[in-house]
mmCIF file of C-alpha atoms in Angstrom:
data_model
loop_
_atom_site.group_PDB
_atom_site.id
_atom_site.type_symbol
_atom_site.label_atom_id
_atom_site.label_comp_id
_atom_site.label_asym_id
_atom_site.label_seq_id
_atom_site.Cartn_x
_atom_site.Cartn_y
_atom_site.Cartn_z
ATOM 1 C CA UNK A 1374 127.935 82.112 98.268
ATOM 2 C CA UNK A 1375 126.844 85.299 100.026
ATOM 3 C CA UNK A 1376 124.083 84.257 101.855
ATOM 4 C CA UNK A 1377 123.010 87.481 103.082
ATOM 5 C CA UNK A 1378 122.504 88.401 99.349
ATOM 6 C CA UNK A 1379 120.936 85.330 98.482
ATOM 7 C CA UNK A 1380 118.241 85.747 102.101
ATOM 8 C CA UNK A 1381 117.559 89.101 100.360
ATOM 9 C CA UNK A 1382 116.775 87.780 97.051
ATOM 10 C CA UNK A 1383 114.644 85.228 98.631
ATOM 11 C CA UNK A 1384 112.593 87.301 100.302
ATOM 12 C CA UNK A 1385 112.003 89.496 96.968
ATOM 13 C CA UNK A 1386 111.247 86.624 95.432
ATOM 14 C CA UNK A 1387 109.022 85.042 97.579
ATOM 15 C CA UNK A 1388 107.073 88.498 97.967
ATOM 16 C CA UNK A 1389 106.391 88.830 94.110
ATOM 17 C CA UNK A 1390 105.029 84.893 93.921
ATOM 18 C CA UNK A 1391 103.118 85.680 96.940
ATOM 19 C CA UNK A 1392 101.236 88.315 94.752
ATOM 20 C CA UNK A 1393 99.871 86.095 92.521
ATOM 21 C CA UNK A 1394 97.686 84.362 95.151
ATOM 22 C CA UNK A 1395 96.844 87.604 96.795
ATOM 23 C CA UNK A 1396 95.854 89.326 93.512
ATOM 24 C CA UNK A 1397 93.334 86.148 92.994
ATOM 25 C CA UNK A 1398 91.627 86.083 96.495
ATOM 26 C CA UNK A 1399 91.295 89.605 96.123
ATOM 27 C CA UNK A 1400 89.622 89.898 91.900
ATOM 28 C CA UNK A 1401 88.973 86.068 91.457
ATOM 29 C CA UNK A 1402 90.908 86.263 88.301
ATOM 30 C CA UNK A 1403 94.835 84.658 88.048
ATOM 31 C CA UNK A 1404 97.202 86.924 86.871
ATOM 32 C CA UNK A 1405 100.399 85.700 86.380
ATOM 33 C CA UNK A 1406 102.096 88.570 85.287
ATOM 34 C CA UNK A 1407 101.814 90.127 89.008
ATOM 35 C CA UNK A 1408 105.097 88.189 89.506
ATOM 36 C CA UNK A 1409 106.727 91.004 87.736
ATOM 37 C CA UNK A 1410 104.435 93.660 88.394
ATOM 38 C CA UNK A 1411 105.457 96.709 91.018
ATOM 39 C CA UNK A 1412 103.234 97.483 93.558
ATOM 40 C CA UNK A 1413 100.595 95.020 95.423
ATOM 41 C CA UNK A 1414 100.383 93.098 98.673
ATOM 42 C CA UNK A 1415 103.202 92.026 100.001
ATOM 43 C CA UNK A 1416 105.835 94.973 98.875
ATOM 44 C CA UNK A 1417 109.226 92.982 97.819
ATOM 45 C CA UNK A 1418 111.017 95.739 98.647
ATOM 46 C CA UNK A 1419 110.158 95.808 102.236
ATOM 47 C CA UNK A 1420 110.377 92.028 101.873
ATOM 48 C CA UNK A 1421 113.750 92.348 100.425
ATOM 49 C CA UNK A 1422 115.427 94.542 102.521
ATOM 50 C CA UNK A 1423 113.677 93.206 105.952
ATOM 51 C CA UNK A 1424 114.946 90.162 105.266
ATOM 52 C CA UNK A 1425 118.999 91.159 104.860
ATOM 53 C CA UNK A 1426 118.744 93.677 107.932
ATOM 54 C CA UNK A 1427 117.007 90.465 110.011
ATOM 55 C CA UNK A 1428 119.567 87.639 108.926
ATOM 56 C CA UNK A 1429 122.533 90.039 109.661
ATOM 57 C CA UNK A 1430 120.886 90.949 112.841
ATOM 58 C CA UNK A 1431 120.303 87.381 113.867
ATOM 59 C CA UNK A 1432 124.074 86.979 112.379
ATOM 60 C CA UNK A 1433 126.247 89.456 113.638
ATOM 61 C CA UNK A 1434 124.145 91.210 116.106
ATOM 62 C CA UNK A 1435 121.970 94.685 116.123
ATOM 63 C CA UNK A 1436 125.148 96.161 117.271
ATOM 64 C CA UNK A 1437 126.874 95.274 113.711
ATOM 65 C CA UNK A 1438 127.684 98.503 111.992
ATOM 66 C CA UNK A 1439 126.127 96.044 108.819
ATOM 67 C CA UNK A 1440 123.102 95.840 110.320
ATOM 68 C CA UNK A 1441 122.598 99.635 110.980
ATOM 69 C CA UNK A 1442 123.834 100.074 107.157
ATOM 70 C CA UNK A 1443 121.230 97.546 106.075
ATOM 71 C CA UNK A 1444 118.227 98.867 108.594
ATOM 72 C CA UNK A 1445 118.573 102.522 107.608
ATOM 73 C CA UNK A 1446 118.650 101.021 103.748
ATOM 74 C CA UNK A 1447 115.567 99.390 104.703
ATOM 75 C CA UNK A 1448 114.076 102.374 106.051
ATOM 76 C CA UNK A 1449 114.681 104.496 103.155
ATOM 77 C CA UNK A 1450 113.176 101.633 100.326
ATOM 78 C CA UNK A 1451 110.425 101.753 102.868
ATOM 79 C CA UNK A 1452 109.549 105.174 103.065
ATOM 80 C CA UNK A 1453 110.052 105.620 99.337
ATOM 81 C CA UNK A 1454 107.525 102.709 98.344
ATOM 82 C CA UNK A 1455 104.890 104.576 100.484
ATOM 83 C CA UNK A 1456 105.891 107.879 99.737
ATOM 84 C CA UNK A 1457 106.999 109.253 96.334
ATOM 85 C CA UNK A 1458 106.834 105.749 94.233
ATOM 86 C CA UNK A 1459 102.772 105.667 95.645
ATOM 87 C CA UNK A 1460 102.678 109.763 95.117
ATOM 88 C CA UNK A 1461 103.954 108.948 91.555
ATOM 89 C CA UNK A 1462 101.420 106.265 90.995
ATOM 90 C CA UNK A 1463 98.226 109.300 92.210
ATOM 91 C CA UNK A 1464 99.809 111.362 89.501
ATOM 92 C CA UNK A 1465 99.587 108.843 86.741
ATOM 93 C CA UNK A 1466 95.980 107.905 87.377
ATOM 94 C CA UNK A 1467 95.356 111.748 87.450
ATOM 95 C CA UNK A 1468 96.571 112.353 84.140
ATOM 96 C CA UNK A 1469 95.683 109.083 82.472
ATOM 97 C CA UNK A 1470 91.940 110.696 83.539
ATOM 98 C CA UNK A 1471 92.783 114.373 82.354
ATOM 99 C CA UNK A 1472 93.842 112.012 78.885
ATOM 100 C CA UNK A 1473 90.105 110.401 78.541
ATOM 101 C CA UNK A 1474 88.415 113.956 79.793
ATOM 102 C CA UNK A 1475 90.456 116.021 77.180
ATOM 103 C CA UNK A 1476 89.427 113.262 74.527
ATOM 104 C CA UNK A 1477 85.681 113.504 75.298
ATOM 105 C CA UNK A 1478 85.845 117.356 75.377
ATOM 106 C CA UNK A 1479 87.733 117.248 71.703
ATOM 107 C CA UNK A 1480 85.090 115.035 70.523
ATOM 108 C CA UNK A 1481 82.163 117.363 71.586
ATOM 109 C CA UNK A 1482 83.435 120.409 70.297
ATOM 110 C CA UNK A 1483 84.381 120.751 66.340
ATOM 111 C CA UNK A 1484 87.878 121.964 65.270
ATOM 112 C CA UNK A 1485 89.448 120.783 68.609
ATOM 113 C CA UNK A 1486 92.204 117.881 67.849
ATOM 114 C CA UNK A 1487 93.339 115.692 70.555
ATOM 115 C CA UNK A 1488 95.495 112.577 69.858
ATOM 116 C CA UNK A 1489 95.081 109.979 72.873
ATOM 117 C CA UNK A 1490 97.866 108.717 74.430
ATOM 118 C CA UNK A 1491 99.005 105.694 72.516
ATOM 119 C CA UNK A 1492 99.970 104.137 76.381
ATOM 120 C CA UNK A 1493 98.360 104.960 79.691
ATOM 121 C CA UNK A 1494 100.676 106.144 82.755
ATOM 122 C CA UNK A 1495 101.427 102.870 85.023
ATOM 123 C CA UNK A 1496 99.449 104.315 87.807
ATOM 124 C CA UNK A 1497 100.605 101.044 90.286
ATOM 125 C CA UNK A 1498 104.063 101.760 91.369
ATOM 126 C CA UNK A 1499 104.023 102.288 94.879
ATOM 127 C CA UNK A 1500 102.763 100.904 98.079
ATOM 128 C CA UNK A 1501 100.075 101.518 101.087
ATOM 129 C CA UNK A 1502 101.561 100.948 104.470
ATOM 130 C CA UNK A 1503 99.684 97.992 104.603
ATOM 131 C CA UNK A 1504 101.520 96.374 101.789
ATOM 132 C CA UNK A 1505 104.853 97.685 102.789
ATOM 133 C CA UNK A 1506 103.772 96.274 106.489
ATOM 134 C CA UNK A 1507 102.762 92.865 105.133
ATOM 135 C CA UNK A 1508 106.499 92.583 102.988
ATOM 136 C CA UNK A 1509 108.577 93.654 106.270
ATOM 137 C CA UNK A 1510 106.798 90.814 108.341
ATOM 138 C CA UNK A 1511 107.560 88.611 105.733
ATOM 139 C CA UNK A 1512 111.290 89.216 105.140
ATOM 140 C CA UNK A 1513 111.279 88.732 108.963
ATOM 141 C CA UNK A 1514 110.301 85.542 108.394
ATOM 142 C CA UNK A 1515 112.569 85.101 105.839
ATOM 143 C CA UNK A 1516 115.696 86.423 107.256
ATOM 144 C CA UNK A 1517 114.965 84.418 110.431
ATOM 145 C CA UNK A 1518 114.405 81.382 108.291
ATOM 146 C CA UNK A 1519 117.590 81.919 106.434
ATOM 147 C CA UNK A 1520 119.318 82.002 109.806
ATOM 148 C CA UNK A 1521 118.034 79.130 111.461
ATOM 149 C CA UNK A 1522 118.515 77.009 108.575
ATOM 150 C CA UNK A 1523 122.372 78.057 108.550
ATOM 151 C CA UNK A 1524 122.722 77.038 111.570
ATOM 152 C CA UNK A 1525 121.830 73.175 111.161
#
């Protein structure tokens, strides 16, 4: 068993059942399918990868080339999740709007056709630094966890 994998996956995991909960204190309404959803409090990605760069830290030292490999991995899932997967997610609400204000425009003026989009853009695919914030501290946790209870 690689158990640096399996701290990772745990931490993933653990981030997208966490959403469930969070989604319901935050709309009062369970939704299970936020277990496979992107996006939301706490980011699995951060989760994820904070937990494999903190059990190899804990493992083989901050000095390990493996845990510079997995930290600047880390950063990079990171930044993207706040940056260009959240940039992407602006877009799609922008043009599932432009979709509804082109509709209403074809409907008030005769001999203009406009065919709605059969599916909206997903517009939640990224993260706000609070989210990606809230998943590192977790896969702390996690990694640390996974550590500690390898060592007993």
């Amino acid at each position: 068993m690689n158990r640096a994998l399996t701290t990772a996956l745990i931490g993933i995991g653990t981030a997208q059942l966490m959403k469930i909960p969070w989604h319901y204190a935050a709309s009062r309404q369970w939704d299970w399918s936020q277990v496979i959803q992107t996006g939301g409090m706490p980011s699995s990605h951060s989760s994820g990868v904070s937990a494999l760069a903190t059990y190899i830290a804990m493992k083989k030292g901050v000095s390990a080339i493996d845990f510079a490999v997995s930290s600047v991995f880390g950063a990079v899932v990171m930044y993207d999740a706040m940056g260009i997967r959240r940039a992407a997610g602006e877009i799609a609400v922008e043009v599932n709007d432009l979709d509804e204000q082109v509709e209403r425009l074809a409907k008030q003026q005769p001999g203009i056709y406009h065919a709605r989009r059969r599916k909206a853009l997903k517009e939640r695919l990224g993260h706000l630094p609070r989210e990606v914030l809230g998943g590192a501290l977790l896969g702390i946790a996690v990694g640390a966890c996974s550590y500690l209870l390898e060592k007993k």
